């Protein structure tokens, strides 16, 4: 059963403490439920990957609370990517950017990139404002359907997760759109909730990753976002179904 507002506020406080202590939490988003960990806690990220039953070759995306995090976590973010974030964040848009090399984190085999998204969900954003960036993947075991309720996540992840934030059924269905923004020539890696025509109203002439030189299809961050695990062509909160 979803929490009432008072109980949900208390649950968010508990989840915040768990994240800060290196634990895992399940949280709602505007697509499906996600399993999250402090992005700067390598042990917590490793535990997240283990909970899902996946390895370092499929690093999780990172959810953020605001567009300003593009410059905190990303390096030399192209202006077209900023324009997309200004228009579609919060929302179902994931941007793959070059990661700041000075960041003290270990998300897995990222190839120096990170997939970022700002979800359009009040509970998720409240938690993110308290915890800072979270490494988040869809709340399911690899190869199983993505969770569209907290109970779905409990059924798959059980005691591997310390806290479950229940905000009712998630919208589910359509994953985020993923754009490779490592260079000024942006390319669509996966077309999801935001179609190419809509993106084109902000940034015309977007390429497809398969057609772009050095396209994201070869990057670890792109592999993160197109992980076959959330149905799983739609995995990854923040990337996929996120």
Coordinates of C-alpha atoms in Angstrom, one line a residue:
X1 CA 0.0 0.0 0.0
X2 CA 1.3 3.5 -0.8
X3 CA 2.3 5.6 2.2
X4 CA 0.3 8.6 3.2
X5 CA 2.1 11.9 3.0
X6 CA 3.3 12.0 6.6
X7 CA 4.5 8.4 6.5
X8 CA 6.2 9.0 3.1
X9 CA 8.1 12.0 4.5
X10 CA 9.3 9.8 7.4
X11 CA 10.2 7.1 4.9
X12 CA 12.2 9.6 2.8
X13 CA 14.1 10.6 5.9
X14 CA 14.9 6.9 6.6
X15 CA 15.9 6.3 3.0
X16 CA 18.2 9.3 3.2
X17 CA 20.0 8.0 6.3
X18 CA 20.3 4.6 4.6
X19 CA 21.9 6.0 1.5
X20 CA 24.3 8.1 3.5
X21 CA 25.2 4.9 5.4
X22 CA 26.0 3.0 2.2
X23 CA 22.8 1.1 1.9
X24 CA 20.4 0.5 -1.0
X25 CA 16.9 1.9 -1.4
X26 CA 14.1 1.5 -3.9
X27 CA 12.5 4.7 -5.1
X28 CA 9.7 5.6 -7.5
X29 CA 10.4 7.6 -10.7
X30 CA 8.3 8.9 -13.6
X31 CA 8.9 5.6 -15.5
X32 CA 9.4 2.6 -13.2
X33 CA 10.8 2.0 -9.7
X34 CA 14.5 2.1 -9.4
X35 CA 17.1 0.7 -7.0
X36 CA 19.5 3.4 -5.8
X37 CA 22.8 3.9 -4.1
X38 CA 25.1 6.8 -3.3
X39 CA 26.9 7.4 -6.6
X40 CA 30.1 8.3 -4.7
X41 CA 30.2 5.1 -2.6
X42 CA 31.9 2.4 -4.6
X43 CA 30.9 -0.3 -2.2
X44 CA 27.2 0.7 -2.4
X45 CA 27.4 0.8 -6.2
X46 CA 28.9 -2.7 -6.2
X47 CA 26.1 -3.9 -3.9
X48 CA 23.6 -2.4 -6.3
X49 CA 25.1 -4.3 -9.2
X50 CA 25.2 -7.5 -7.1
X51 CA 21.5 -7.0 -6.1
X52 CA 20.5 -6.9 -9.7
X53 CA 22.8 -9.8 -10.7
X54 CA 25.0 -7.9 -13.1
X55 CA 28.7 -6.9 -13.4
X56 CA 30.8 -3.9 -13.8
X57 CA 30.4 -4.0 -17.6
X58 CA 26.9 -2.6 -17.2
X59 CA 27.4 0.5 -14.9
X60 CA 24.3 2.3 -13.6
X61 CA 23.2 5.7 -14.8
X62 CA 23.0 8.6 -12.3
X63 CA 19.9 10.5 -11.3
X64 CA 20.3 14.1 -10.3
X65 CA 18.1 16.8 -8.8
X66 CA 18.8 19.6 -11.2
X67 CA 20.3 20.7 -14.6
X68 CA 23.2 22.4 -12.8
X69 CA 24.6 18.9 -12.1
X70 CA 25.5 18.6 -15.8
X71 CA 28.5 20.8 -15.1
X72 CA 29.3 19.3 -11.7
X73 CA 29.4 15.7 -13.1
X74 CA 30.0 16.3 -16.8
X75 CA 33.0 17.7 -18.6
X76 CA 32.7 20.2 -21.5
X77 CA 29.0 19.6 -21.9
X78 CA 28.0 20.8 -25.4
X79 CA 25.5 23.7 -25.6
X80 CA 22.9 21.6 -27.5
X81 CA 22.9 19.1 -24.6
X82 CA 22.2 22.0 -22.2
X83 CA 19.3 23.2 -24.4
X84 CA 17.8 19.7 -24.3
X85 CA 18.1 19.6 -20.5
X86 CA 16.6 23.0 -20.2
X87 CA 13.6 21.9 -22.2
X88 CA 13.1 18.2 -21.1
X89 CA 14.4 18.0 -17.5
X90 CA 12.8 17.0 -15.3
X91 CA 11.6 14.3 -17.6
X92 CA 12.3 11.1 -19.6
X93 CA 15.6 12.2 -21.2
X94 CA 18.9 10.7 -20.5
X95 CA 22.1 12.4 -21.6
X96 CA 25.4 10.6 -21.9
X97 CA 28.2 13.0 -21.3
X98 CA 32.0 12.8 -20.6
X99 CA 32.5 12.5 -16.8
X100 CA 34.6 14.9 -14.8
X101 CA 37.9 13.0 -14.4
X102 CA 38.4 14.3 -10.9
X103 CA 35.2 12.7 -9.5
X104 CA 35.9 10.3 -6.7
X105 CA 33.5 7.5 -7.8
X106 CA 33.5 4.1 -9.3
X107 CA 30.3 3.3 -11.2
X108 CA 31.9 0.4 -13.1
X109 CA 33.4 0.2 -16.6
X110 CA 32.1 3.5 -17.9
X111 CA 34.8 4.4 -20.4
X112 CA 35.0 7.9 -18.9
X113 CA 31.3 8.7 -19.5
X114 CA 28.2 8.9 -17.4
X115 CA 24.5 8.8 -18.2
X116 CA 22.5 11.5 -16.4
X117 CA 18.8 12.1 -15.9
X118 CA 16.6 14.3 -13.8
X119 CA 13.4 12.4 -13.1
X120 CA 10.0 14.0 -13.1
X121 CA 8.9 12.6 -9.8
X122 CA 8.4 14.5 -6.6
X123 CA 9.5 11.7 -4.2
X124 CA 12.6 10.9 -6.3
X125 CA 13.6 14.6 -6.5
X126 CA 13.0 15.1 -2.7
X127 CA 15.3 12.2 -2.0
X128 CA 17.9 13.4 -4.5
X129 CA 18.0 16.9 -3.0
X130 CA 18.8 15.3 0.3
X131 CA 21.3 12.6 -0.8
X132 CA 23.0 14.1 -3.8
X133 CA 23.4 12.1 -7.1
X134 CA 22.3 8.5 -6.9
X135 CA 23.4 5.6 -9.1
X136 CA 20.0 4.1 -10.0
X137 CA 19.0 1.1 -12.1
X138 CA 15.6 -0.3 -12.6
X139 CA 14.4 -2.2 -9.5
X140 CA 14.5 -5.7 -10.8
X141 CA 16.8 -8.7 -11.1
X142 CA 18.5 -8.8 -14.5
X143 CA 16.3 -10.6 -17.0
X144 CA 13.1 -9.9 -15.1
X145 CA 10.4 -7.3 -15.7
X146 CA 11.0 -3.9 -14.4
X147 CA 9.1 -3.1 -11.2
X148 CA 6.1 -0.7 -11.6
X149 CA 5.2 -0.9 -7.8
X150 CA 7.2 -1.1 -4.6
X151 CA 5.8 -4.6 -4.1
X152 CA 7.1 -5.7 -7.5
X153 CA 10.5 -4.6 -6.3
X154 CA 10.2 -6.3 -2.9
X155 CA 9.2 -9.6 -4.7
X156 CA 12.4 -9.4 -6.8
X157 CA 15.0 -7.8 -4.5
X158 CA 13.8 -8.7 -1.0
X159 CA 16.4 -8.1 1.8
X160 CA 19.1 -7.0 -0.7
X161 CA 17.5 -3.5 -0.3
X162 CA 17.3 -1.8 3.1
X163 CA 14.3 0.5 2.4
X164 CA 11.4 0.7 -0.1
X165 CA 9.7 4.0 -0.8
X166 CA 6.1 3.2 -1.8
X167 CA 4.4 6.0 -3.8
X168 CA 1.9 3.8 -5.6
X169 CA 2.1 2.4 -9.1
X170 CA 4.5 4.0 -11.5
X171 CA 3.6 5.1 -15.0
X172 CA 5.9 2.4 -16.5
X173 CA 5.5 1.6 -20.2
X174 CA 7.8 3.8 -22.2
X175 CA 11.6 4.2 -21.3
X176 CA 13.5 7.4 -21.4
X177 CA 15.0 8.6 -24.6
X178 CA 18.8 8.4 -24.5
X179 CA 21.0 11.0 -26.3
X180 CA 24.8 10.7 -26.7
X181 CA 26.1 14.2 -25.8
X182 CA 29.8 13.6 -25.6
X183 CA 30.4 15.9 -28.5
X184 CA 28.5 18.8 -30.1
X185 CA 27.1 16.4 -32.7
X186 CA 24.4 14.9 -30.5
X187 CA 23.1 11.4 -31.5
X188 CA 20.0 9.5 -30.4
X189 CA 21.0 6.2 -28.8
X190 CA 17.5 5.1 -28.0
X191 CA 14.2 6.8 -28.9
X192 CA 11.8 6.4 -26.0
X193 CA 9.2 8.7 -24.3
X194 CA 10.5 11.7 -26.2
X195 CA 10.5 11.1 -29.9
X196 CA 13.1 12.4 -32.4
X197 CA 10.7 15.0 -33.9
X198 CA 10.1 16.5 -30.4
X199 CA 13.8 16.6 -29.7
X200 CA 14.3 18.2 -33.1
X201 CA 12.3 21.2 -32.1
X202 CA 15.1 22.1 -29.7
X203 CA 18.2 20.6 -31.5
X204 CA 17.6 20.1 -35.2
X205 CA 19.5 17.5 -37.2
X206 CA 20.1 15.0 -34.4
X207 CA 22.0 11.9 -35.7
X208 CA 21.4 8.3 -34.8
X209 CA 24.2 6.7 -32.8
X210 CA 24.7 4.0 -35.4
X211 CA 25.3 6.7 -38.0
X212 CA 27.3 9.1 -35.9
X213 CA 31.1 9.0 -36.0
X214 CA 32.3 7.5 -32.8
X215 CA 28.7 7.0 -31.8
X216 CA 27.6 6.0 -28.3
X217 CA 26.9 2.5 -29.3
X218 CA 30.5 1.8 -28.5
X219 CA 30.5 3.6 -25.1
X220 CA 30.0 1.9 -21.8
X221 CA 27.5 4.5 -20.8
X222 CA 25.5 3.7 -23.8
X223 CA 25.6 0.0 -22.9
X224 CA 24.4 1.0 -19.5
X225 CA 21.4 2.8 -20.9
X226 CA 20.4 0.1 -23.3
X227 CA 20.9 -2.8 -20.9
X228 CA 18.5 -5.6 -21.8
X229 CA 17.4 -6.1 -18.3
X230 CA 14.3 -4.1 -17.6
X231 CA 12.1 -5.8 -19.8
X232 CA 15.0 -5.2 -20.1
X233 CA 15.5 -3.4 -23.3
X234 CA 14.1 -0.6 -21.2
X235 CA 16.4 -0.9 -18.2
X236 CA 17.9 1.7 -16.3
X237 CA 16.4 4.4 -14.3
X238 CA 18.1 7.4 -15.4
X239 CA 18.9 5.7 -18.5
X240 CA 16.5 3.2 -19.3
X241 CA 13.0 3.0 -18.0
X242 CA 14.4 5.7 -16.3

